[in-house]
Coordinates of C-alpha atoms in Angstrom, one line a residue:
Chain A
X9 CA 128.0 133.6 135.7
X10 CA 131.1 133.1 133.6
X11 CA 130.1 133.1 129.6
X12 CA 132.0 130.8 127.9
X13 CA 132.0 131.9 123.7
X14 CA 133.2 129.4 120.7
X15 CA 134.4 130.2 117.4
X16 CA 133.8 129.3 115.0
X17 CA 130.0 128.2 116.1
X18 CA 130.9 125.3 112.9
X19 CA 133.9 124.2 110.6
X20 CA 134.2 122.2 107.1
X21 CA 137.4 120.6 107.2
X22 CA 139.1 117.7 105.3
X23 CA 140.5 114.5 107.0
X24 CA 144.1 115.4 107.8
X25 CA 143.6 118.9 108.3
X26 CA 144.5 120.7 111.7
X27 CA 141.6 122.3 113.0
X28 CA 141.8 124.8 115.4
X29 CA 138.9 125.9 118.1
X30 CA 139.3 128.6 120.4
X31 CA 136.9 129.7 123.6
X32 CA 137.0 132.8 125.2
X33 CA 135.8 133.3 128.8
X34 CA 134.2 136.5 130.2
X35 CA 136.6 136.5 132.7
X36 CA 140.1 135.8 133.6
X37 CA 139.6 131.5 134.7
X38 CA 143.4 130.6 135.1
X39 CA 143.5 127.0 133.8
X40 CA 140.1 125.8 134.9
X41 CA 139.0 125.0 131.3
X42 CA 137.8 121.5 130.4
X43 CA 137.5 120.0 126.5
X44 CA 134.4 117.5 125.5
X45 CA 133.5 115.7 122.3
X46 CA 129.9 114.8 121.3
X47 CA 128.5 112.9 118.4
X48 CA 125.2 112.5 117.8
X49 CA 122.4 110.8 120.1
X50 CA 125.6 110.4 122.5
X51 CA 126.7 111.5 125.8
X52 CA 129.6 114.1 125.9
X53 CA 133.3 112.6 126.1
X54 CA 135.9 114.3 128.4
X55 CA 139.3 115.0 126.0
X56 CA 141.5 117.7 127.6
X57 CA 140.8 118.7 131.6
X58 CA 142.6 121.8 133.2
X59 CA 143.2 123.3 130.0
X60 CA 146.5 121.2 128.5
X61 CA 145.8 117.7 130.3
X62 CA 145.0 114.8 128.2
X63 CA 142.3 112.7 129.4
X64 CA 143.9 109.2 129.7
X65 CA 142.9 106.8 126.3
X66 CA 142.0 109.9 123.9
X67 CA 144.8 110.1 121.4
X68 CA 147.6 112.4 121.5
X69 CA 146.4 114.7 118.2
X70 CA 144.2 116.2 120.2
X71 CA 146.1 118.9 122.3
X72 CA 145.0 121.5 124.7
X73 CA 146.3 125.6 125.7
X74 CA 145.6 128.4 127.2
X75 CA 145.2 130.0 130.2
X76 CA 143.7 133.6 131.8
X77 CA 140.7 134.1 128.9
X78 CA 141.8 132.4 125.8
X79 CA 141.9 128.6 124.9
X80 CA 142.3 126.5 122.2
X81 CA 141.7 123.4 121.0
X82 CA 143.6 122.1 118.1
X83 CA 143.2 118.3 116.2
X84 CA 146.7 117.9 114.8
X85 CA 145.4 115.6 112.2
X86 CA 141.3 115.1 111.5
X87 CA 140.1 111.7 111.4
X88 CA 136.7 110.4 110.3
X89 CA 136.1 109.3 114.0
X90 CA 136.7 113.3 114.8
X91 CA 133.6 114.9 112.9
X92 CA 131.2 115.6 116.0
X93 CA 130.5 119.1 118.6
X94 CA 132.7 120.3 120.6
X95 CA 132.7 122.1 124.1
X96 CA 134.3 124.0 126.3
X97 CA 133.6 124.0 130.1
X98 CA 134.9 126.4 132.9
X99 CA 135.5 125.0 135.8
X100 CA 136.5 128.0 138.0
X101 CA 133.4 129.2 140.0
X102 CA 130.7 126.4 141.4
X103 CA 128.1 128.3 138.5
X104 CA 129.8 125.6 135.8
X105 CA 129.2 126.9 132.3
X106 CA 129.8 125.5 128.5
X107 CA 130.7 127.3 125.8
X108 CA 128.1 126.7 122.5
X109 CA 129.5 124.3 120.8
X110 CA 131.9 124.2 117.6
X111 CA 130.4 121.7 115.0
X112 CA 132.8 119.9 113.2
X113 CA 132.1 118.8 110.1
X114 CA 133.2 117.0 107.1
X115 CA 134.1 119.3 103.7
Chain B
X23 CA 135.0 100.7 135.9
X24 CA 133.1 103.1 136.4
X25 CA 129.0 103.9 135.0
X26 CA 126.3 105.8 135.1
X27 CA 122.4 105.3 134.3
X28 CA 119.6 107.9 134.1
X29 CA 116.0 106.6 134.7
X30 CA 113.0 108.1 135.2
X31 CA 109.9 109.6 133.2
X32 CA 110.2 109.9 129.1
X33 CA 107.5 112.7 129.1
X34 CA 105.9 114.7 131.5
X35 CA 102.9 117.2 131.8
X36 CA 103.2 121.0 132.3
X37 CA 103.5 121.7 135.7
X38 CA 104.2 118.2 137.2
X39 CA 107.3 117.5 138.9
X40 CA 110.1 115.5 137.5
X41 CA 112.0 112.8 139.1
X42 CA 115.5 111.5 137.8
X43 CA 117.6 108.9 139.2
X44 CA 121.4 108.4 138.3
X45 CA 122.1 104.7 139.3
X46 CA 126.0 104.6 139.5
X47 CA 128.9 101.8 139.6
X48 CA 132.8 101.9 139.8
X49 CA 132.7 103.7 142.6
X50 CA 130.7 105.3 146.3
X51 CA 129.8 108.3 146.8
X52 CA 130.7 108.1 150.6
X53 CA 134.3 107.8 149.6
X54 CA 136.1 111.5 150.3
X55 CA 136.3 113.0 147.3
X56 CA 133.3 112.0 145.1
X57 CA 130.8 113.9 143.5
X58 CA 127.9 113.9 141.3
X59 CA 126.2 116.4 138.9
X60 CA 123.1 116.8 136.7
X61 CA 123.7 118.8 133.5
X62 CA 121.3 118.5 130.8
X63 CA 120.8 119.6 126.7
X64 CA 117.6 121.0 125.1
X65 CA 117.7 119.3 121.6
X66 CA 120.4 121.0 119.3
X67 CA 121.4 123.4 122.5
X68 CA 124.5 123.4 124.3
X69 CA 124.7 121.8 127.9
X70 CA 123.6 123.3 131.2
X71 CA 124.9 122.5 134.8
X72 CA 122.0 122.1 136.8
X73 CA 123.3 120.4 140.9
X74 CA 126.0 118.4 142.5
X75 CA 126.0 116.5 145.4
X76 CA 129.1 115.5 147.3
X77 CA 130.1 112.4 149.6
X78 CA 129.6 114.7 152.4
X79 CA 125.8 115.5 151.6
X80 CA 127.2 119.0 150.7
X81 CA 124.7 120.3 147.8
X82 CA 125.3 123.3 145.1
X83 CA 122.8 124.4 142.2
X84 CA 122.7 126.2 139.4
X85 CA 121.2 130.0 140.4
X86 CA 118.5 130.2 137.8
X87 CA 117.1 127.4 138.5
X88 CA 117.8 127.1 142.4
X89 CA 113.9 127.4 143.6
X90 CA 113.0 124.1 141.5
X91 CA 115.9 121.9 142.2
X92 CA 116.6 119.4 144.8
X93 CA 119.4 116.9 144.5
X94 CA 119.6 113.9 146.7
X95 CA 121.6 111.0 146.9
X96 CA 121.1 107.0 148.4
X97 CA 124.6 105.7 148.9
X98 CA 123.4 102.5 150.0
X99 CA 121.6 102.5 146.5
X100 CA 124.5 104.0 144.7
X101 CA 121.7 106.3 143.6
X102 CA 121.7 109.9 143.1
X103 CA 118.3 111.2 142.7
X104 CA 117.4 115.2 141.5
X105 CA 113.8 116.7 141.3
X106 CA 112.5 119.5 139.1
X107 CA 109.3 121.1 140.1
X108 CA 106.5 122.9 138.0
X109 CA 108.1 121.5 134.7
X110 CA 107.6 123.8 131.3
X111 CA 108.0 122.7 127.9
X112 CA 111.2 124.7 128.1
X113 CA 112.9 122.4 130.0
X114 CA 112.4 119.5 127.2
X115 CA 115.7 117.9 127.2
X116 CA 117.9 115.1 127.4
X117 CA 119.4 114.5 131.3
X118 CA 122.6 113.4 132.4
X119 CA 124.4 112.4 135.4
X120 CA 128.0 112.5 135.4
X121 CA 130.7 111.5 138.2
X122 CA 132.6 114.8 138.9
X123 CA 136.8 114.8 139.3
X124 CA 138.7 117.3 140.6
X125 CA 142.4 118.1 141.4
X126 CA 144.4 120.8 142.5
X127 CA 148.4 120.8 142.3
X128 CA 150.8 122.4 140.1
X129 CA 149.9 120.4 137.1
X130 CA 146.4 120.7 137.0
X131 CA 142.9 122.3 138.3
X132 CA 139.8 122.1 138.8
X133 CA 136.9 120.2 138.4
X134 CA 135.5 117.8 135.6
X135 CA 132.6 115.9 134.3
X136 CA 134.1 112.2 133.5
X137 CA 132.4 109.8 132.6
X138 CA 128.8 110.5 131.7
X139 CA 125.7 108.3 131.9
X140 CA 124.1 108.1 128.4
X141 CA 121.5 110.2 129.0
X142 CA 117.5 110.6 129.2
X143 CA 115.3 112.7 126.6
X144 CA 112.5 114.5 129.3
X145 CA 109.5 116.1 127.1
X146 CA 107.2 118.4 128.6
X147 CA 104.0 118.0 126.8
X148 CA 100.5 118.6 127.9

């Protein structure tokens, strides 16, 4: 299976401030690298699909890149609505696999 | 638009076999194309794919856990339907069935879990 690694595995960060996640993958995966959002007691949220694609109605701070091993995920701008866990997801063999999760959280 | 419901058992003994149901809207999964998957989260874990079943009965799991899977689906029903065999504590989580998307072109690849059902907290508990 492809592992999919997060860092940081949390964050303390201000409303306003650009936060910046990054997941690696064990393997080269091209672009097949999918972004979700998860607050608490809720079901993940799809944000960014095939690594820069925003998912139609999620706003435009958050922004996808990457490709190969290395992604990011950056919020341009934190909002309160923002502080939740983050995942990462390749997409590029049939064995799916998430990445840990990055806990955003409010400083 | 399109959702997704999980049903089934809240809590379950050791050993007993667990059967979810994903009762879908929005869309059929006998139109070319669609997909479903099971994924689910231990509490305060990360998420693990578990099947898929396509429109064309075509059926894919997740290696480790391969023996005590089977995914099934009711397309009269809208229904998508997975069993877990010889349950464990371990496998105390919350469920979820998701429509899958995929696309291949030059501006974008591969496949995606969108939307999600809200999900349903399995305990294994003698």
């Amino acid at each position: 299976d492809i592992q999919m690694t997060q860092s940081p595995s949390s964050l303390s960060a201000s409303v306003g401030d650009r936060v910046t996640i990054t997941c690696r993958a064990s393997q080269s995966i091209s672009s097949y690298l999918n972004w979700y959002q998860q607050k608490p007691g809720k079901a993940p949220k799809l944000l960014i699909y095939a690594a820069s694609s925003l998912q139609s109605g999620v706003p435009s701070r958050f922004s996808g890149s990457g490709s190969g091993t290395d992604f990011t995920l950056t919020i341009s701008s934190l909002r309160p609505e923002d502080f939740a866990t983050y995942y990462c997801q390749q997409s590029y063999i049939t064995q799916w696999t998430f990445g840990q999760g990055t806990k955003v959280e409010i400083k | 638009q399109v959702t997704l419901n999980e049903s089934g058992p809240a809590l379950v003994k050791p050993t007993q076999t667990l059967t979810l149901t994903c009762t879908f809207s929005g869309f059929s999964l006998s139109t070319t194309g669609m997909r479903v998957s099971w994924i689910r989260q231990p509490p305060g874990k990360a998420l693990e794919w578990l099947a898929r079943i396509d429109w064309d009965d075509d059926k894919f799991y997740s290696t480790s856990l391969k023996t005590r899977l089977t995914i099934s689906k009711d397309t009269s029903k809208n229904q998508v339907v997975l069993t877990m065999t010889n349950m464990d504590p371990v496998d105390t989580a919350t469920y979820y069935c998701a429509r899958m998307q995929y696309c291949s072109n030059t501006s974008c690849s591969g496949y995606w879990f969108d939307p999600w059902g809200q999900g349903i907290l399995v305990t294994v508990s003698a």
